[in-house]
Short mmCIF file of C-alpha atoms in Angstrom, two decimals:
data_model
loop_
_atom_site.label_atom_id
_atom_site.label_comp_id
_atom_site.label_asym_id
_atom_site.label_seq_id
_atom_site.Cartn_x
_atom_site.Cartn_y
_atom_site.Cartn_z
CA MET A 1 -5.47 23.98 -5.38
CA THR A 2 -4.81 21.99 -2.72
CA THR A 3 -0.76 20.79 -3.15
CA LEU A 4 0.19 16.85 -2.95
CA ARG A 5 3.10 16.15 -0.83
CA ILE A 6 5.73 15.11 -2.78
CA GLY A 7 7.43 12.02 -1.89
CA TYR A 8 8.36 7.59 -2.03
CA GLU A 9 4.56 6.74 -1.13
CA SER A 10 1.92 5.50 -3.18
CA TYR A 11 0.54 8.14 -5.23
CA TRP A 12 -3.47 6.17 -4.59
CA MET A 13 -2.52 6.40 -0.99
CA LEU A 14 -1.42 10.21 -0.60
CA SER A 15 -4.43 11.28 -3.18
CA ALA A 16 -7.19 10.01 -0.99
CA ALA A 17 -7.43 10.07 2.56
CA SER A 18 -10.03 8.29 4.65
CA GLY A 19 -11.48 8.56 8.38
CA PRO A 20 -10.10 5.68 10.44
CA TYR A 21 -12.43 2.95 11.13
CA PRO A 22 -12.42 1.82 14.92
CA PRO A 23 -10.26 -1.15 15.96
CA LEU A 24 -12.59 -3.88 17.43
CA PRO A 25 -12.74 -3.61 21.25
CA PRO A 26 -10.25 -5.60 23.23
CA ASP A 27 -12.31 -9.02 24.76
CA SER A 28 -15.26 -8.22 22.67
CA VAL A 29 -17.47 -10.45 21.08
CA THR A 30 -19.30 -10.17 18.07
CA GLU A 31 -21.48 -11.81 15.95
CA VAL A 32 -22.36 -11.47 12.34
CA ASP A 33 -23.52 -13.75 9.21
CA ALA A 34 -20.44 -13.69 8.19
CA VAL A 35 -16.67 -12.29 8.76
CA VAL A 36 -14.17 -10.80 6.00
CA VAL A 37 -10.37 -11.36 7.35
CA GLY A 38 -8.61 -8.59 5.29
CA GLY A 39 -10.26 -5.00 3.96
CA GLY A 40 -8.15 -4.80 0.56
CA ILE A 41 -10.23 -5.36 -3.07
CA THR A 42 -11.28 -9.04 -2.30
CA GLY A 43 -12.28 -8.26 1.40
CA LEU A 44 -14.35 -5.44 0.52
CA SER A 45 -15.66 -6.05 -2.52
CA THR A 46 -17.11 -9.65 -0.58
CA ALA A 47 -18.40 -7.84 2.23
CA TRP A 48 -20.04 -4.84 -0.33
CA GLU A 49 -21.32 -8.77 -2.06
CA LEU A 50 -22.69 -10.07 1.20
CA ALA A 51 -24.40 -7.39 2.30
CA ARG A 52 -25.93 -6.44 -0.85
CA ALA A 53 -27.85 -9.91 -0.39
CA GLY A 54 -28.80 -8.54 3.21
CA ARG A 55 -26.08 -11.33 5.18
CA SER A 56 -24.44 -9.10 8.59
CA VAL A 57 -20.92 -8.82 7.64
CA ALA A 58 -18.04 -7.54 9.46
CA VAL A 59 -14.19 -6.83 7.59
CA LEU A 60 -11.06 -7.05 9.91
CA GLU A 61 -8.46 -5.61 9.09
CA ALA A 62 -4.96 -5.36 10.72
CA ASP A 63 -3.95 -1.78 8.89
CA ARG A 64 -6.22 0.45 7.04
CA ILE A 65 -9.08 -0.71 4.51
CA ALA A 66 -7.85 -0.16 0.71
CA GLY A 67 -3.82 0.68 2.20
CA GLY A 68 -1.72 -2.60 2.06
CA VAL A 69 -1.70 -4.18 -1.80
CA THR A 70 -4.62 -2.59 -3.00
CA GLY A 71 -3.66 0.98 -2.25
CA HIS A 72 -0.19 0.42 -3.85
CA THR A 73 -1.20 -1.67 -6.44
CA ALA A 74 -0.75 -0.20 -10.09
CA GLY A 75 -4.49 0.69 -10.85
CA LYS A 76 -5.51 -0.97 -13.75
CA LEU A 77 -8.60 -3.49 -14.75
CA SER A 78 -8.79 -5.62 -17.69
CA ALA A 79 -8.84 -9.09 -18.20
CA LEU A 80 -5.77 -9.02 -21.13
CA HIS A 81 -2.89 -10.21 -18.53
CA GLY A 82 0.13 -10.91 -20.14
CA PHE A 83 0.79 -14.14 -21.85
CA VAL A 84 -1.61 -16.13 -19.99
CA TYR A 85 -4.09 -17.63 -22.27
CA ALA A 86 -1.94 -20.29 -24.09
CA PRO A 87 -0.15 -21.33 -21.07
CA ILE A 88 -4.05 -21.91 -19.54
CA ARG A 89 -4.89 -23.20 -22.86
CA ASP A 90 -1.96 -25.83 -22.61
CA THR A 91 -2.35 -26.31 -18.81
CA HIS A 92 -5.92 -26.84 -18.22
CA GLY A 93 -7.36 -27.37 -21.89
CA PRO A 94 -8.92 -24.45 -24.69
CA ASP A 95 -12.47 -24.68 -22.08
CA ALA A 96 -10.27 -23.45 -18.81
CA ALA A 97 -8.96 -20.30 -21.06
CA ARG A 98 -12.59 -19.58 -22.12
CA LEU A 99 -13.85 -19.53 -18.58
CA TYR A 100 -10.61 -18.05 -17.38
CA ALA A 101 -11.49 -15.07 -20.11
CA ARG A 102 -15.08 -14.75 -19.45
CA SER A 103 -14.63 -14.45 -15.52
CA GLN A 104 -12.06 -11.62 -16.10
CA ARG A 105 -14.20 -9.23 -18.74
CA ASP A 106 -17.50 -10.02 -16.42
CA ALA A 107 -15.56 -8.26 -13.38
CA VAL A 108 -14.32 -5.32 -15.68
CA GLU A 109 -17.56 -4.80 -16.65
CA HIS A 110 -19.15 -5.44 -12.85
CA ALA A 111 -16.59 -2.95 -11.17
CA ALA A 112 -17.70 -0.02 -14.52
CA ARG A 113 -21.41 -0.52 -13.14
CA ILE A 114 -20.67 -1.01 -9.26
CA ALA A 115 -19.07 2.77 -9.66
CA GLU A 116 -21.63 4.49 -11.53
CA GLN A 117 -24.98 3.03 -9.96
CA LEU A 118 -22.71 3.94 -6.66
CA GLY A 119 -21.70 7.37 -8.44
CA VAL A 120 -18.58 7.10 -7.08
CA ASP A 121 -15.87 9.67 -8.67
CA CYS A 122 -12.82 7.16 -9.32
CA GLU A 123 -12.00 8.67 -12.04
CA LEU A 124 -12.42 5.59 -14.21
CA GLU A 125 -11.20 5.75 -18.13
CA ARG A 126 -11.90 3.22 -20.42
CA ARG A 127 -8.27 2.09 -22.77
CA PRO A 128 -7.06 -0.40 -24.87
CA ALA A 129 -4.75 -2.78 -23.04
CA TYR A 130 -1.40 -3.86 -24.37
CA THR A 131 0.43 -6.67 -24.09
CA PHE A 132 4.17 -5.69 -26.18
CA VAL A 133 6.86 -7.20 -27.51
CA GLU A 134 10.13 -4.93 -28.39
CA SER A 135 12.16 -7.86 -30.00
CA PRO A 136 11.71 -9.98 -32.69
CA ASP A 137 12.66 -13.50 -30.81
CA HIS A 138 9.24 -13.84 -28.59
CA ALA A 139 7.34 -12.07 -32.06
CA ASP A 140 5.64 -16.05 -32.55
CA GLU A 141 4.86 -16.45 -28.76
CA MET A 142 2.99 -12.68 -28.97
CA ARG A 143 1.14 -14.13 -31.75
CA ASP A 144 0.18 -17.47 -30.02
CA GLU A 145 -0.71 -15.45 -26.58
CA ALA A 146 -3.50 -13.35 -29.46
CA ASP A 147 -4.54 -16.34 -30.77
CA ALA A 148 -5.30 -17.85 -27.91
CA ALA A 149 -6.90 -14.86 -26.35
CA ARG A 150 -9.46 -14.51 -28.98
CA GLU A 151 -9.97 -18.18 -28.78
CA ALA A 152 -11.17 -17.62 -25.53
CA GLY A 153 -13.52 -15.16 -26.51
CA LEU A 154 -12.14 -11.73 -25.88
CA ASP A 155 -11.85 -9.26 -28.50
CA ALA A 156 -8.03 -9.49 -29.16
CA THR A 157 -6.44 -8.51 -32.42
CA TYR A 158 -2.49 -9.07 -33.03
CA VAL A 159 -0.80 -5.23 -33.84
CA THR A 160 2.07 -4.29 -35.18
CA GLY A 161 1.22 -0.20 -33.74
CA THR A 162 1.13 1.34 -30.65
CA GLY A 163 0.53 4.95 -29.02
CA LEU A 164 3.76 4.82 -27.17
CA PRO A 165 6.77 6.93 -28.03
CA PHE A 166 9.05 3.76 -29.20
CA ALA A 167 8.60 1.38 -31.90
CA VAL A 168 7.24 -2.77 -30.98
CA HIS A 169 7.56 -5.88 -32.99
CA GLY A 170 3.90 -6.61 -32.24
CA ALA A 171 1.27 -6.52 -29.54
CA VAL A 172 -2.20 -7.68 -28.15
CA ARG A 173 -4.20 -5.38 -28.04
CA LEU A 174 -7.60 -6.22 -26.38
CA PRO A 175 -9.99 -2.49 -26.16
CA ASP A 176 -12.68 -1.56 -23.72
CA GLN A 177 -10.15 -2.09 -20.73
CA ILE A 178 -9.92 0.21 -17.25
CA GLN A 179 -8.24 2.61 -15.85
CA PHE A 180 -9.08 4.36 -12.26
CA HIS A 181 -7.97 5.29 -9.28
CA PRO A 182 -8.41 1.61 -6.96
CA ARG A 183 -8.37 3.61 -3.30
CA LYS A 184 -11.24 5.89 -4.20
CA TYR A 185 -13.15 3.39 -5.57
CA LEU A 186 -12.77 0.71 -2.39
CA LEU A 187 -13.49 3.84 0.26
CA ALA A 188 -16.76 4.12 -1.82
CA LEU A 189 -17.25 0.36 -1.26
CA ALA A 190 -16.51 0.63 1.93
CA ALA A 191 -18.70 3.47 2.60
CA ASP A 192 -21.62 1.68 0.78
CA LEU A 193 -20.71 -1.40 2.91
CA ARG A 194 -21.53 0.72 6.08
CA ARG A 195 -24.48 1.97 4.50
CA ARG A 196 -26.24 -1.19 4.38
CA GLY A 197 -25.54 -2.24 7.95
CA GLY A 198 -22.02 -3.55 7.47
CA VAL A 199 -19.72 -3.02 10.19
CA VAL A 200 -15.42 -2.26 9.69
CA TYR A 201 -12.62 -2.42 11.36
CA GLU A 202 -9.03 -1.37 11.13
CA ARG A 203 -5.90 -1.76 13.42
CA THR A 204 -7.99 -5.01 14.00
CA ARG A 205 -5.86 -8.44 13.16
CA VAL A 206 -6.47 -11.88 13.55
CA VAL A 207 -4.69 -14.30 14.65
CA GLY A 208 -6.50 -17.28 15.30
CA LEU A 209 -9.73 -19.46 13.64
CA ASP A 210 -11.52 -22.18 14.48
CA GLN A 211 -13.64 -23.60 12.00
CA GLY A 212 -16.64 -24.53 14.49
CA GLU A 213 -20.40 -24.41 13.67
CA PRO A 214 -20.33 -21.37 14.42
CA CYS A 215 -16.54 -20.34 13.08
CA ARG A 216 -14.90 -18.30 15.49
CA VAL A 217 -12.40 -15.86 14.79
CA THR A 218 -9.54 -13.72 17.56
CA THR A 219 -7.90 -11.33 17.11
CA GLU A 220 -4.62 -10.31 18.49
CA ASN A 221 -6.61 -8.10 21.44
CA GLY A 222 -8.94 -11.14 22.66
CA ALA A 223 -11.54 -9.96 20.72
CA VAL A 224 -13.63 -12.66 19.13
CA VAL A 225 -16.06 -12.31 16.03
CA VAL A 226 -18.51 -15.50 15.77
CA ALA A 227 -20.04 -15.99 12.34
CA ARG A 228 -21.68 -18.53 9.98
CA ASP A 229 -18.93 -17.92 7.55
CA VAL A 230 -15.66 -16.62 7.18
CA VAL A 231 -13.76 -15.31 4.32
CA VAL A 232 -9.82 -15.48 4.57
CA ALA A 233 -8.87 -12.73 2.36
CA THR A 234 -5.14 -11.33 3.87
CA HIS A 235 -3.56 -11.16 0.18
CA TYR A 236 -1.25 -14.51 1.48
CA PRO A 237 -3.51 -16.23 3.80
CA VAL A 238 -2.50 -16.42 6.97
CA PHE A 239 -4.03 -19.72 8.10
CA ASP A 240 -2.55 -22.91 5.92
CA ARG A 241 -5.71 -24.78 5.54
CA ALA A 242 -5.04 -26.08 2.20
CA LEU A 243 -1.31 -26.10 2.02
CA MET A 244 -1.85 -22.95 0.50
CA PHE A 245 2.28 -22.05 1.40
CA SER A 246 3.83 -25.15 -0.73
CA ARG A 247 1.60 -23.62 -3.65
CA LEU A 248 2.14 -20.05 -3.66
CA SER A 249 5.21 -17.61 -4.60
CA PRO A 250 5.43 -14.19 -3.44
CA ARG A 251 7.22 -11.50 -5.64
CA ARG A 252 7.67 -8.07 -5.61
CA GLU A 253 7.27 -5.57 -7.52
CA LEU A 254 8.30 -1.63 -7.75
CA VAL A 255 6.40 1.42 -9.04
CA ILE A 256 7.51 4.57 -10.55
CA ALA A 257 5.39 7.48 -11.27
CA ALA A 258 5.72 11.01 -13.00
CA THR A 259 4.07 13.42 -14.93
CA VAL A 260 4.36 13.87 -17.91
CA PRO A 261 2.23 16.07 -20.53
CA GLU A 262 -1.19 15.36 -22.19
CA SER A 263 0.38 15.47 -25.11
CA ALA A 264 2.81 12.67 -24.09
CA ASP A 265 -0.09 10.30 -22.93
CA PRO A 266 0.30 6.82 -24.71
CA GLY A 267 -3.09 6.19 -24.66
CA GLY A 268 -3.22 2.81 -23.18
CA MET A 269 -2.85 0.48 -20.91
CA TYR A 270 0.81 -0.85 -21.88
CA LEU A 271 2.97 -4.34 -20.22
CA THR A 272 5.91 -6.24 -21.86
CA PRO A 273 7.46 -9.53 -20.29
CA GLU A 274 10.51 -7.92 -21.50
CA ARG A 275 13.48 -6.42 -19.34
CA ASN A 276 12.08 -8.11 -16.14
CA THR A 277 8.69 -5.89 -17.01
CA ARG A 278 7.83 -2.90 -17.88
CA SER A 279 4.18 -1.76 -17.52
CA VAL A 280 2.70 1.87 -18.40
CA HIS A 281 -0.49 3.54 -17.64
CA THR A 282 -1.51 7.20 -17.18
CA ALA A 283 -3.91 8.40 -14.46
CA PRO A 284 -5.13 12.15 -14.03
CA TYR A 285 -3.17 14.23 -12.03
CA PRO A 286 -4.86 17.60 -10.70
CA PHE A 287 -1.87 19.15 -9.17
CA ARG A 288 -0.14 20.24 -12.13
CA PRO A 289 -2.64 21.55 -14.76
CA GLY A 290 -2.03 19.95 -18.29
CA HIS A 291 -0.14 16.77 -17.06
CA ARG A 292 -1.18 13.43 -16.18
CA LEU A 293 0.33 11.16 -14.32
CA LEU A 294 2.32 8.15 -15.98
CA VAL A 295 2.69 5.02 -13.82
CA VAL A 296 5.39 2.72 -14.65
CA THR A 297 5.86 -1.04 -12.97
CA GLY A 298 8.58 -3.54 -13.03
CA GLU A 299 11.71 -5.06 -11.75
CA LYS A 300 9.91 -7.93 -10.11
CA PHE A 301 11.70 -10.25 -7.38
CA ALA A 302 11.02 -12.54 -3.99
CA PRO A 303 10.88 -10.74 -1.06
CA GLY A 304 13.89 -10.89 1.24
CA THR A 305 16.04 -12.12 -1.77
CA ASP A 306 18.48 -8.81 -2.63
CA GLY A 307 21.33 -8.27 -1.20
CA ILE A 308 22.77 -4.61 -0.10
CA GLY A 309 21.53 -2.03 -2.14
CA SER A 310 19.77 -4.17 -4.61
CA VAL A 311 16.33 -2.53 -4.43
CA ASN A 312 17.75 0.77 -5.26
CA ALA A 313 19.54 -0.29 -7.78
CA ARG A 314 16.44 -1.77 -9.46
CA TYR A 315 14.66 1.71 -8.56
CA GLU A 316 17.29 3.52 -10.72
CA ARG A 317 17.41 0.59 -13.14
CA LEU A 318 13.34 1.68 -13.70
CA ALA A 319 13.54 4.97 -13.71
CA ALA A 320 16.18 5.25 -16.78
CA TRP A 321 13.92 2.81 -19.14
CA LEU A 322 11.24 5.66 -18.12
CA HIS A 323 13.63 9.16 -18.67
CA GLU A 324 14.85 7.02 -22.14
CA ARG A 325 11.50 6.28 -23.27
CA PHE A 326 9.41 9.78 -21.60
CA PRO A 327 12.43 12.22 -21.85
CA GLN A 328 9.34 14.61 -20.71
CA ALA A 329 8.34 12.94 -17.53
CA HIS A 330 9.58 14.38 -14.27
CA LEU A 331 9.36 12.00 -11.06
CA VAL A 332 7.26 12.59 -8.07
CA HIS A 333 6.71 9.30 -6.12
CA ARG A 334 7.86 5.60 -5.91
CA TRP A 335 6.02 3.16 -4.15
CA ALA A 336 5.88 -0.85 -4.16
CA THR A 337 3.56 -3.57 -4.22
CA GLN A 338 3.37 -7.10 -3.78
CA ASP A 339 1.59 -10.49 -5.00
CA ASN A 340 1.87 -14.37 -4.95
CA ASP A 341 1.59 -16.63 -8.15
CA THR A 342 0.44 -20.31 -8.21
CA THR A 343 2.01 -22.93 -9.65
CA ASP A 344 -0.54 -23.60 -12.38
CA LEU A 345 -1.25 -19.64 -13.21
CA VAL A 346 -4.85 -19.76 -12.08
CA PRO A 347 -5.68 -17.89 -8.26
CA TYR A 348 -7.29 -19.88 -5.80
CA ILE A 349 -10.67 -19.15 -4.78
CA GLY A 350 -13.09 -20.92 -2.88
CA ARG A 351 -13.40 -23.80 -0.26
CA PHE A 352 -10.53 -23.14 2.03
CA HIS A 353 -9.74 -26.82 2.03
CA PRO A 354 -11.23 -30.12 0.94
CA ALA A 355 -13.40 -30.49 4.47
CA ALA A 356 -14.11 -26.67 4.93
CA HIS A 357 -18.01 -25.99 5.04
CA HIS A 358 -17.81 -22.57 6.07
CA THR A 359 -14.47 -21.36 5.49
CA TYR A 360 -13.08 -19.68 2.62
CA VAL A 361 -10.59 -18.21 0.63
CA ALA A 362 -8.89 -16.25 -2.67
CA ALA A 363 -5.17 -15.82 -3.18
CA GLY A 364 -2.61 -15.87 -5.35
CA PHE A 365 -3.74 -13.43 -7.85
CA GLY A 366 -0.03 -13.58 -9.93
CA GLY A 367 -0.36 -9.35 -10.06
CA TRP A 368 -3.89 -9.06 -11.30
CA GLY A 369 -5.93 -8.27 -8.35
CA MET A 370 -7.85 -5.68 -9.25
CA SER A 371 -10.36 -7.85 -11.41
CA THR A 372 -9.55 -10.76 -9.92
CA GLY A 373 -10.00 -9.86 -6.13
CA ILE A 374 -13.77 -8.18 -7.62
CA LEU A 375 -14.32 -11.48 -8.99
CA ALA A 376 -13.37 -13.02 -5.90
CA GLY A 377 -15.82 -10.88 -4.43
CA ARG A 378 -18.97 -12.70 -6.80
CA LEU A 379 -17.84 -16.10 -6.57
CA LEU A 380 -16.92 -16.07 -2.23
CA ALA A 381 -20.83 -14.64 -2.21
CA ALA A 382 -22.29 -17.08 -4.32
CA HIS A 383 -20.51 -19.65 -1.96
CA ILE A 384 -22.07 -18.10 0.86
CA THR A 385 -25.54 -17.33 0.63
CA ASP A 386 -26.18 -20.82 -1.78
CA ALA A 387 -26.24 -18.20 -4.89
CA ARG A 388 -26.10 -20.15 -7.93
CA LEU A 389 -21.90 -20.29 -8.98
CA PRO A 390 -20.82 -19.28 -12.42
CA ALA A 391 -19.68 -21.49 -14.82
CA TRP A 392 -16.07 -20.83 -14.20
CA ALA A 393 -16.18 -21.47 -10.14
CA GLY A 394 -14.65 -24.63 -10.46
CA LEU A 395 -11.55 -22.88 -12.21
CA TYR A 396 -10.79 -21.57 -9.66
CA ASP A 397 -11.30 -24.07 -6.74
CA PRO A 398 -8.45 -24.05 -4.24
CA VAL A 399 -8.89 -27.48 -3.74
CA ARG A 400 -7.42 -28.71 -7.41
CA LEU A 401 -4.33 -30.12 -7.82
CA HIS A 402 -3.62 -30.45 -11.45
CA PRO A 403 -0.61 -33.32 -12.40
CA ARG A 404 1.23 -30.58 -14.59
CA GLU A 405 1.15 -28.31 -11.13
CA THR A 406 3.40 -31.23 -9.88
CA PRO A 407 6.61 -29.87 -11.25
CA ALA A 408 6.51 -26.25 -10.53
CA LEU A 409 4.57 -27.55 -6.92
CA LEU A 410 8.10 -29.20 -6.27
CA ARG A 411 10.54 -26.05 -7.30
CA ARG A 412 8.40 -23.56 -4.96
CA GLN A 413 9.35 -26.22 -2.50
CA THR A 414 12.97 -26.61 -3.21
CA ASP A 415 13.45 -22.87 -3.61
CA VAL A 416 12.08 -22.44 0.23
CA ALA A 417 14.41 -25.30 1.66
CA LYS A 418 17.30 -23.72 -0.06
CA HIS A 419 16.53 -20.37 1.39
CA PHE A 420 16.22 -22.02 5.21
CA VAL A 421 18.49 -23.76 5.32
CA ALA A 422 21.17 -21.11 3.49
CA GLY A 423 19.60 -18.79 6.36
CA ARG A 424 21.10 -21.15 9.00
CA LEU A 425 24.47 -22.41 7.29
CA SER A 426 26.14 -18.98 5.48
CA PRO A 427 27.71 -16.73 7.66
CA SER A 428 26.00 -13.23 8.83
CA TYR A 429 26.36 -10.48 6.78
CA VAL A 430 28.44 -8.48 8.98
CA ASP A 431 30.54 -9.25 12.02
CA SER A 432 29.59 -6.38 14.38
CA PRO A 433 26.35 -3.96 14.76
CA ASP A 434 29.66 -1.33 13.97
CA GLU A 435 29.45 -1.79 10.23
CA ILE A 436 25.83 -0.86 9.76
CA LEU A 437 25.53 2.42 8.42
CA PRO A 438 22.42 4.86 9.56
CA GLY A 439 19.97 3.96 7.39
CA THR A 440 20.84 0.41 6.82
CA GLY A 441 20.21 -3.16 8.27
CA ALA A 442 22.26 -6.05 8.29
CA ILE A 443 22.11 -9.70 9.93
CA VAL A 444 24.48 -10.25 13.09
CA ARG A 445 25.56 -12.58 14.62
CA ILE A 446 25.41 -11.50 18.47
CA GLY A 447 25.98 -13.93 21.91
CA GLY A 448 25.87 -16.96 19.25
CA ARG A 449 22.40 -16.17 17.49
CA ARG A 450 21.73 -14.55 14.01
CA CYS A 451 20.07 -10.71 15.28
CA ALA A 452 18.32 -8.64 12.71
CA VAL A 453 20.00 -4.95 13.39
CA HIS A 454 18.94 -1.60 11.82
CA ARG A 455 20.75 1.70 12.22
CA THR A 456 18.71 4.73 12.43
CA ALA A 457 19.23 7.98 10.45
CA GLU A 458 20.50 9.25 13.69
CA GLY A 459 22.59 6.60 14.53
CA GLU A 460 20.20 4.50 17.25
CA ILE A 461 20.68 0.51 16.77
CA ARG A 462 17.24 -1.51 17.11
CA ALA A 463 18.62 -5.59 17.56
CA LEU A 464 15.26 -8.22 16.55
CA SER A 465 14.74 -11.82 16.08
CA ALA A 466 16.12 -12.49 12.40
CA ARG A 467 13.78 -15.45 12.70
CA CYS A 468 10.45 -14.69 10.49
CA THR A 469 7.39 -15.54 13.32
CA HIS A 470 5.91 -17.58 10.38
CA LEU A 471 8.02 -20.39 9.94
CA GLY A 472 11.40 -19.81 11.12
CA CYS A 473 12.81 -18.40 8.43
CA LEU A 474 15.94 -15.96 8.28
CA VAL A 475 14.70 -12.60 7.34
CA ARG A 476 16.71 -9.62 5.16
CA PHE A 477 17.10 -5.82 4.41
CA ASN A 478 15.29 -4.34 1.61
CA ASP A 479 17.45 -1.20 1.40
CA ALA A 480 14.42 1.43 -0.44
CA GLU A 481 11.87 0.63 1.55
CA GLY A 482 13.28 -0.29 5.08
CA ALA A 483 11.71 -3.03 6.10
CA TRP A 484 12.63 -6.70 6.79
CA GLU A 485 11.63 -9.67 4.58
CA CYS A 486 11.39 -13.17 4.30
CA PRO A 487 12.86 -14.85 1.24
CA CYS A 488 10.18 -17.96 2.56
CA HIS A 489 6.74 -16.58 2.03
CA GLY A 490 6.94 -13.02 2.01
CA SER A 491 6.34 -11.87 4.99
CA ARG A 492 7.13 -8.13 5.90
CA PHE A 493 8.69 -6.37 9.37
CA ASP A 494 8.88 -3.13 9.66
CA VAL A 495 12.20 -2.07 11.51
CA ASP A 496 10.64 -1.71 15.21
CA GLY A 497 9.40 -5.63 14.18
CA SER A 498 5.98 -5.34 13.42
CA VAL A 499 3.79 -6.70 11.01
CA LEU A 500 4.22 -5.00 7.85
CA GLN A 501 2.60 -7.95 5.53
CA GLY A 502 1.63 -11.69 6.43
CA PRO A 503 0.99 -13.97 6.29
CA ALA A 504 2.93 -13.98 9.92
CA THR A 505 0.80 -11.81 12.05
CA ARG A 506 2.75 -11.83 15.22
CA PRO A 507 6.14 -9.09 15.49
CA LEU A 508 9.73 -10.10 15.15
CA GLU A 509 11.14 -10.93 19.26
CA SER A 510 13.05 -7.39 20.36
CA ARG A 511 17.02 -8.29 21.20
CA ASP A 512 17.50 -5.24 23.23
CA ASP A 513 20.70 -6.99 25.29
CA LEU A 514 23.17 -6.58 21.83
CA SER A 515 25.97 -8.11 24.09
CA GLY A 516 24.26 -11.67 24.24
#
């Protein structure tokens, strides 16, 4: 049997290798009907739907397909999204809650049909999904959510017993949801996309968008793709044509995975908002017979807002909870994922801005990117092919602005302003690079400029500009993942300055001269 390399990396990435796709040749010009920017679940789903409809399509991915947020997700497909149906009902009305439920439920079933149609071995398993609470303080809220989900058309029930090895005070249960291997699913989708005539380019970062007729997309190596339609599916939009930077709040979430005996499988997918979120489900684990992989997610935080050592502390809290609740668990992996919340709980999927005719966007999935990415692919393809739009299209329209959204939007802008100003007024985190320990990083003022300084495990110093190349906020170091993060809009950079995650498209500038 193959031996899986154990480490602090995503299990989905380690257990589903893929041959590389080529980059777009420098200074080349490619013409297609549609170009999709981003090769995650939204981008690949959209491209596949378009190719199936007979359109020529190109996917441009800055790194590796199914390897960014999608490759680091928890791997759940469900229409039960924690506490969401009661808030949507109260904010947008009961019809909106019904449309949300219908769209998410249809996405789950659409994925199952695709997997069966393509014969994808993506370890798809049907399981009930639960949202639960342990404290009686949230019992009324839980009952209200169960009522709202049921009124929205889901087969949801309120229960007090689950398959978890500890007592819960109450839970919403939704049967027949899906847990699967997201990367295996998407790699099969990409392979079928190519069979249908689509093209996929990796290591091809898009830096420019001209919304003319036709549209033109430009990459960092000077290549150009000309297309009638453009879809921006980069998780956080790399272009701000609809003021989405003011309406999206990035958040990071930690994931740990452990082996447990098959007898310890709780038999479902579980989520509680308590303790800063705890999510639990299992997956097949062929590397240890008689065991399954228990995937635990939680400890949400805004990128770039934790102090030195605190992200590692979050991992420790998550692991302590795992071992307390599942004593037989043996930790084998850890990773992290990221998503964005909208100001009114509903994702943005559709026209990029009010004047857009051929540019589209999908963003703000609120931690539920698997089902939402699949429904986004169907919706965006319908827009582009002039097919009949589903009844729920208007719910997700990015151009909307609900009056009740205003307070959340103002809070978001206040938070960004605080990060932007505080980063310039507060003192440097350390006074000298000599204070930085191996494997860590900190902001240091050198020659009147704040620098992002990292010391490698071997003791080598690397200095970069501390100013995010997106809109200029000062980055901070994530000790657990060895990355620089922007607290304003969630851009992430490697210790060499290269972009790990947008919306930034340019690397942090080097500051080789530490003497200033």
